[in-house]
Amino acid sequence: GEDVEQSLFLSVREGDSSVINCTYTDSSSTYLYWYKQEPGAGLQLLTYIFSNMDMKQDQRLTVLLNKKDKHLSLRIADTQTGDSAIYFCAEFEDTGKLIFGQGTTLQVKP
Amino acid sequence: SQTIHQWPATLVQPVGSPLSLECTVEGTSNPNLYWYRQAAGRGLQLLFYSVGIGQISSEVPQNLSASRPQDRQFILSSKKLLLSDSGFYLCAWSVKVLGPQYFGPGTRLLVL
């Protein structure tokens, strides 16, 4: 089956930029997603990128897509303590099932 | 705007007891509906999905079942809970099958 991999943990200082990385295996994916999960809560859709795009920017969020290497990244500029959460990347496999990575815990130190 | 509700928020049940978790969506018609389980705050496992009333697809064999009695209502059930059923259960909806999914607040289930 398809696989989505992420590093498990990232720690940054408040005000720095955070970069969360993800690799995927299904080259036929049309959209790739980033979700945010705060403690005890459901997943919040942060942003998504269409597979024919290389970059998408939305306020403090920048998504970069390298289709050749099947690599997706989420950059958060000026990281705040409120950005502390688990971040999941996700892609659709060819059966139409949304496959999630294991999530990256972002810790923001004041 | 669309909203998705789940209840209860938290549930503690003894092994062998029945289960019923409910999910409802407001502000949209004929949504695709999904049940996921998340163990230990990590990866999500798709349990069931539904593209219409009475249409349920199961992703993994287990002692859980799902039903969709109304267009915007999705229910997760079990006749006899196992310890391994403990986890965080998330309901989600989407407009299109290959479109973004929007999640509810989740139900935390602890089976003792």
CSV table of C-alpha atoms in Angstrom, one decimal:
chain,number,residue,atom,x,y,z
A,1,GLY,CA,0.0,0.0,0.0
A,2,GLU,CA,0.9,3.6,-0.1
A,3,ASP,CA,3.1,5.1,2.6
A,4,VAL,CA,3.5,8.6,4.0
A,5,GLU,CA,6.4,9.3,6.3
A,6,GLN,CA,7.2,12.2,8.6
A,7,SER,CA,9.8,12.8,11.4
A,8,LEU,CA,8.1,12.5,14.8
A,9,PHE,CA,9.4,15.6,16.6
A,10,LEU,CA,10.5,19.1,15.9
A,11,SER,CA,11.5,21.8,18.5
A,12,VAL,CA,11.9,25.5,17.7
A,13,ARG,CA,12.1,28.7,19.5
A,14,GLU,CA,9.3,31.3,19.4
A,15,GLY,CA,9.8,33.6,16.4
A,16,ASP,CA,11.9,31.1,14.4
A,17,SER,CA,10.7,29.4,11.3
A,18,SER,CA,9.6,25.8,11.5
A,19,VAL,CA,9.9,23.3,8.6
A,20,ILE,CA,8.0,20.1,8.8
A,21,ASN,CA,8.9,17.5,6.1
A,22,CYS,CA,6.9,14.6,4.6
A,23,THR,CA,7.7,12.0,1.9
A,24,TYR,CA,5.0,10.0,0.1
A,25,THR,CA,5.0,7.2,-2.4
A,26,ASP,CA,1.9,7.6,-4.6
A,27,SER,CA,3.0,9.6,-7.7
A,28,SER,CA,-0.6,9.8,-8.9
A,29,SER,CA,-1.8,12.0,-6.0
A,30,THR,CA,-3.7,15.0,-7.2
A,31,TYR,CA,-3.9,16.9,-3.9
A,32,LEU,CA,-1.6,16.7,-0.8
A,33,TYR,CA,-2.8,18.0,2.6
A,34,TRP,CA,-1.5,19.4,5.8
A,35,TYR,CA,-3.6,19.0,9.0
A,36,LYS,CA,-3.0,20.4,12.5
A,37,GLN,CA,-4.2,18.6,15.7
A,38,GLU,CA,-4.1,20.3,19.0
A,39,PRO,CA,-4.2,18.2,22.2
A,40,GLY,CA,-7.5,16.4,22.7
A,41,ALA,CA,-9.0,17.9,19.5
A,42,GLY,CA,-9.9,16.8,16.0
A,43,LEU,CA,-7.8,17.5,12.9
A,44,GLN,CA,-8.0,20.9,11.4
A,45,LEU,CA,-7.3,21.3,7.7
A,46,LEU,CA,-4.5,23.8,7.4
A,47,THR,CA,-3.8,24.0,3.7
A,48,TYR,CA,-3.4,21.8,0.6
A,49,ILE,CA,-1.6,21.9,-2.6
A,50,PHE,CA,-2.5,20.6,-6.1
A,51,SER,CA,0.1,18.3,-7.6
A,52,ASN,CA,0.8,20.6,-10.6
A,53,MET,CA,2.0,23.3,-8.2
A,54,ASP,CA,5.4,23.7,-6.7
A,55,MET,CA,4.6,26.1,-4.0
A,56,LYS,CA,1.6,27.6,-2.2
A,57,GLN,CA,1.7,30.4,0.3
A,58,ASP,CA,-1.0,31.3,2.8
A,59,GLN,CA,-0.1,34.0,5.3
A,60,ARG,CA,2.5,32.4,7.6
A,61,LEU,CA,2.3,29.0,5.9
A,62,THR,CA,4.3,28.0,2.8
A,63,VAL,CA,3.9,24.6,1.2
A,64,LEU,CA,6.6,23.3,-1.1
A,65,LEU,CA,6.2,20.3,-3.3
A,66,ASN,CA,9.0,18.4,-5.0
A,67,LYS,CA,7.2,15.8,-7.2
A,68,LYS,CA,10.5,14.3,-8.5
A,69,ASP,CA,11.6,13.4,-5.0
A,70,LYS,CA,8.0,13.0,-3.7
A,71,HIS,CA,8.7,15.4,-0.9
A,72,LEU,CA,6.3,17.8,0.7
A,73,SER,CA,7.2,20.4,3.3
A,74,LEU,CA,5.3,22.9,5.5
A,75,ARG,CA,7.1,26.1,6.6
A,76,ILE,CA,5.6,28.1,9.4
A,77,ALA,CA,7.1,31.6,9.6
A,78,ASP,CA,7.4,33.4,12.9
A,79,THR,CA,6.4,30.4,14.9
A,80,GLN,CA,4.2,31.1,17.9
A,81,THR,CA,3.4,29.1,21.0
A,82,GLY,CA,-0.1,28.6,19.6
A,83,ASP,CA,1.5,26.7,16.7
A,84,SER,CA,2.4,23.9,19.1
A,85,ALA,CA,0.5,20.8,17.9
A,86,ILE,CA,0.9,17.6,15.9
A,87,TYR,CA,1.0,18.2,12.1
A,88,PHE,CA,-0.1,15.5,9.7
A,89,CYS,CA,0.5,15.3,5.9
A,90,ALA,CA,-1.9,13.2,3.9
A,91,GLU,CA,-2.3,12.1,0.3
A,92,PHE,CA,-4.9,10.0,-1.6
A,93,GLU,CA,-3.9,6.6,-2.7
A,94,ASP,CA,-5.3,5.3,-6.0
A,95,THR,CA,-8.2,3.5,-4.2
A,96,GLY,CA,-9.4,6.9,-3.0
A,97,LYS,CA,-8.4,6.4,0.6
A,98,LEU,CA,-6.7,9.3,2.4
A,99,ILE,CA,-3.4,8.1,3.8
A,100,PHE,CA,-1.9,10.0,6.8
A,101,GLY,CA,1.6,10.2,8.0
A,102,GLN,CA,2.3,9.4,11.7
A,103,GLY,CA,2.4,13.1,12.5
A,104,THR,CA,5.1,15.5,13.6
A,105,THR,CA,4.9,17.0,17.1
A,106,LEU,CA,6.0,20.6,16.9
A,107,GLN,CA,7.2,22.1,20.2
A,108,VAL,CA,7.6,25.8,20.4
A,109,LYS,CA,9.8,27.1,23.2
A,110,PRO,CA,9.2,30.7,24.5
B,1,SER,CA,-21.3,27.2,7.0
B,2,GLN,CA,-20.8,23.5,7.6
B,3,THR,CA,-20.3,22.0,11.1
B,4,ILE,CA,-19.7,18.5,12.3
B,5,HIS,CA,-20.7,17.3,15.7
B,6,GLN,CA,-19.7,14.2,17.6
B,7,TRP,CA,-20.9,12.8,20.9
B,8,PRO,CA,-20.2,11.9,23.5
B,9,ALA,CA,-16.9,13.7,23.9
B,10,THR,CA,-15.6,11.1,26.3
B,11,LEU,CA,-16.8,7.6,27.2
B,12,VAL,CA,-15.6,5.0,29.7
B,13,GLN,CA,-17.1,1.5,29.1
B,14,PRO,CA,-16.5,-1.9,30.6
B,15,VAL,CA,-15.3,-4.8,28.4
B,16,GLY,CA,-18.2,-6.6,26.8
B,17,SER,CA,-20.5,-3.6,26.9
B,18,PRO,CA,-22.2,-2.2,23.7
B,19,LEU,CA,-21.1,1.0,22.0
B,20,SER,CA,-22.8,3.7,20.1
B,21,LEU,CA,-21.0,6.9,18.9
B,22,GLU,CA,-22.9,9.5,16.8
B,23,CYS,CA,-21.7,11.9,14.2
B,24,THR,CA,-23.9,14.6,12.5
B,25,VAL,CA,-23.1,17.1,9.9
B,26,GLU,CA,-24.9,20.4,9.4
B,27,GLY,CA,-25.0,22.8,6.5
B,28,THR,CA,-24.5,20.4,3.6
B,29,SER,CA,-26.3,17.7,1.7
B,30,ASN,CA,-25.2,14.2,0.7
B,31,PRO,CA,-21.8,14.4,2.3
B,32,ASN,CA,-19.3,11.5,2.2
B,33,LEU,CA,-18.8,10.4,5.8
B,34,TYR,CA,-15.9,8.7,7.4
B,35,TRP,CA,-15.0,7.0,10.8
B,36,TYR,CA,-11.3,6.9,11.8
B,37,ARG,CA,-9.6,5.6,14.9
B,38,GLN,CA,-6.4,7.3,16.2
B,39,ALA,CA,-4.3,5.3,18.7
B,40,ALA,CA,-1.8,7.0,21.0
B,41,GLY,CA,-2.2,10.4,19.4
B,42,ARG,CA,-0.6,9.2,16.2
B,43,GLY,CA,-1.6,7.8,12.8
B,44,LEU,CA,-5.2,7.6,11.7
B,45,GLN,CA,-6.8,4.3,10.7
B,46,LEU,CA,-9.8,4.5,8.4
B,47,LEU,CA,-12.6,2.2,9.7
B,48,PHE,CA,-15.7,2.9,7.6
B,49,TYR,CA,-16.9,5.3,4.9
B,50,SER,CA,-20.2,6.1,3.4
B,51,VAL,CA,-21.1,7.8,0.2
B,52,GLY,CA,-24.9,7.8,0.8
B,53,ILE,CA,-27.7,6.6,3.1
B,54,GLY,CA,-27.4,2.9,3.9
B,55,GLN,CA,-24.1,2.6,1.9
B,56,ILE,CA,-21.3,1.5,4.2
B,57,SER,CA,-17.8,0.3,3.2
B,58,SER,CA,-15.6,-1.3,5.8
B,59,GLU,CA,-11.9,-1.0,5.7
B,60,VAL,CA,-10.7,-3.3,8.4
B,61,PRO,CA,-12.3,-6.5,9.9
B,62,GLN,CA,-13.2,-5.9,13.6
B,63,ASN,CA,-16.0,-6.1,16.0
B,64,LEU,CA,-17.2,-2.6,15.1
B,65,SER,CA,-20.0,-1.7,12.6
B,66,ALA,CA,-21.3,1.6,11.1
B,67,SER,CA,-24.7,2.7,10.0
B,68,ARG,CA,-26.0,5.8,8.2
B,69,PRO,CA,-29.8,6.0,8.9
B,70,GLN,CA,-30.1,9.6,7.7
B,71,ASP,CA,-28.2,11.7,5.1
B,72,ARG,CA,-26.1,13.6,7.6
B,73,GLN,CA,-25.9,11.1,10.5
B,74,PHE,CA,-23.2,8.4,10.9
B,75,ILE,CA,-23.2,6.0,13.8
B,76,LEU,CA,-20.4,3.7,15.0
B,77,SER,CA,-21.5,0.7,17.0
B,78,SER,CA,-20.3,-2.4,18.7
B,79,LYS,CA,-22.2,-5.2,20.4
B,80,LYS,CA,-19.3,-6.1,22.7
B,81,LEU,CA,-16.3,-3.9,23.3
B,82,LEU,CA,-12.8,-5.2,23.6
B,83,LEU,CA,-9.9,-3.6,25.5
B,84,SER,CA,-8.2,-3.0,22.1
B,85,ASP,CA,-11.2,-0.8,21.0
B,86,SER,CA,-9.9,2.0,23.3
B,87,GLY,CA,-8.8,5.1,21.3
B,88,PHE,CA,-9.8,8.4,19.9
B,89,TYR,CA,-12.6,8.1,17.3
B,90,LEU,CA,-12.9,10.8,14.7
B,91,CYS,CA,-15.7,11.4,12.2
B,92,ALA,CA,-15.0,13.4,9.0
B,93,TRP,CA,-17.0,14.5,6.0
B,94,SER,CA,-16.2,15.6,2.5
B,95,VAL,CA,-18.0,17.0,-0.5
B,96,LYS,CA,-16.1,14.8,-3.0
B,97,VAL,CA,-14.6,11.4,-2.6
B,98,LEU,CA,-11.2,12.8,-3.6
B,99,GLY,CA,-11.7,16.1,-1.8
B,100,PRO,CA,-10.5,17.5,1.5
B,101,GLN,CA,-11.9,15.9,4.6
B,102,TYR,CA,-13.1,17.9,7.5
B,103,PHE,CA,-13.0,16.4,11.0
B,104,GLY,CA,-15.2,16.5,14.0
B,105,PRO,CA,-13.9,17.1,17.6
B,106,GLY,CA,-13.6,13.4,18.3
B,107,THR,CA,-14.7,10.9,21.0
B,108,ARG,CA,-12.2,9.5,23.4
B,109,LEU,CA,-13.2,5.9,24.4
B,110,LEU,CA,-11.6,4.0,27.2
B,111,VAL,CA,-12.5,0.4,27.6
B,112,LEU,CA,-11.7,-1.1,31.0
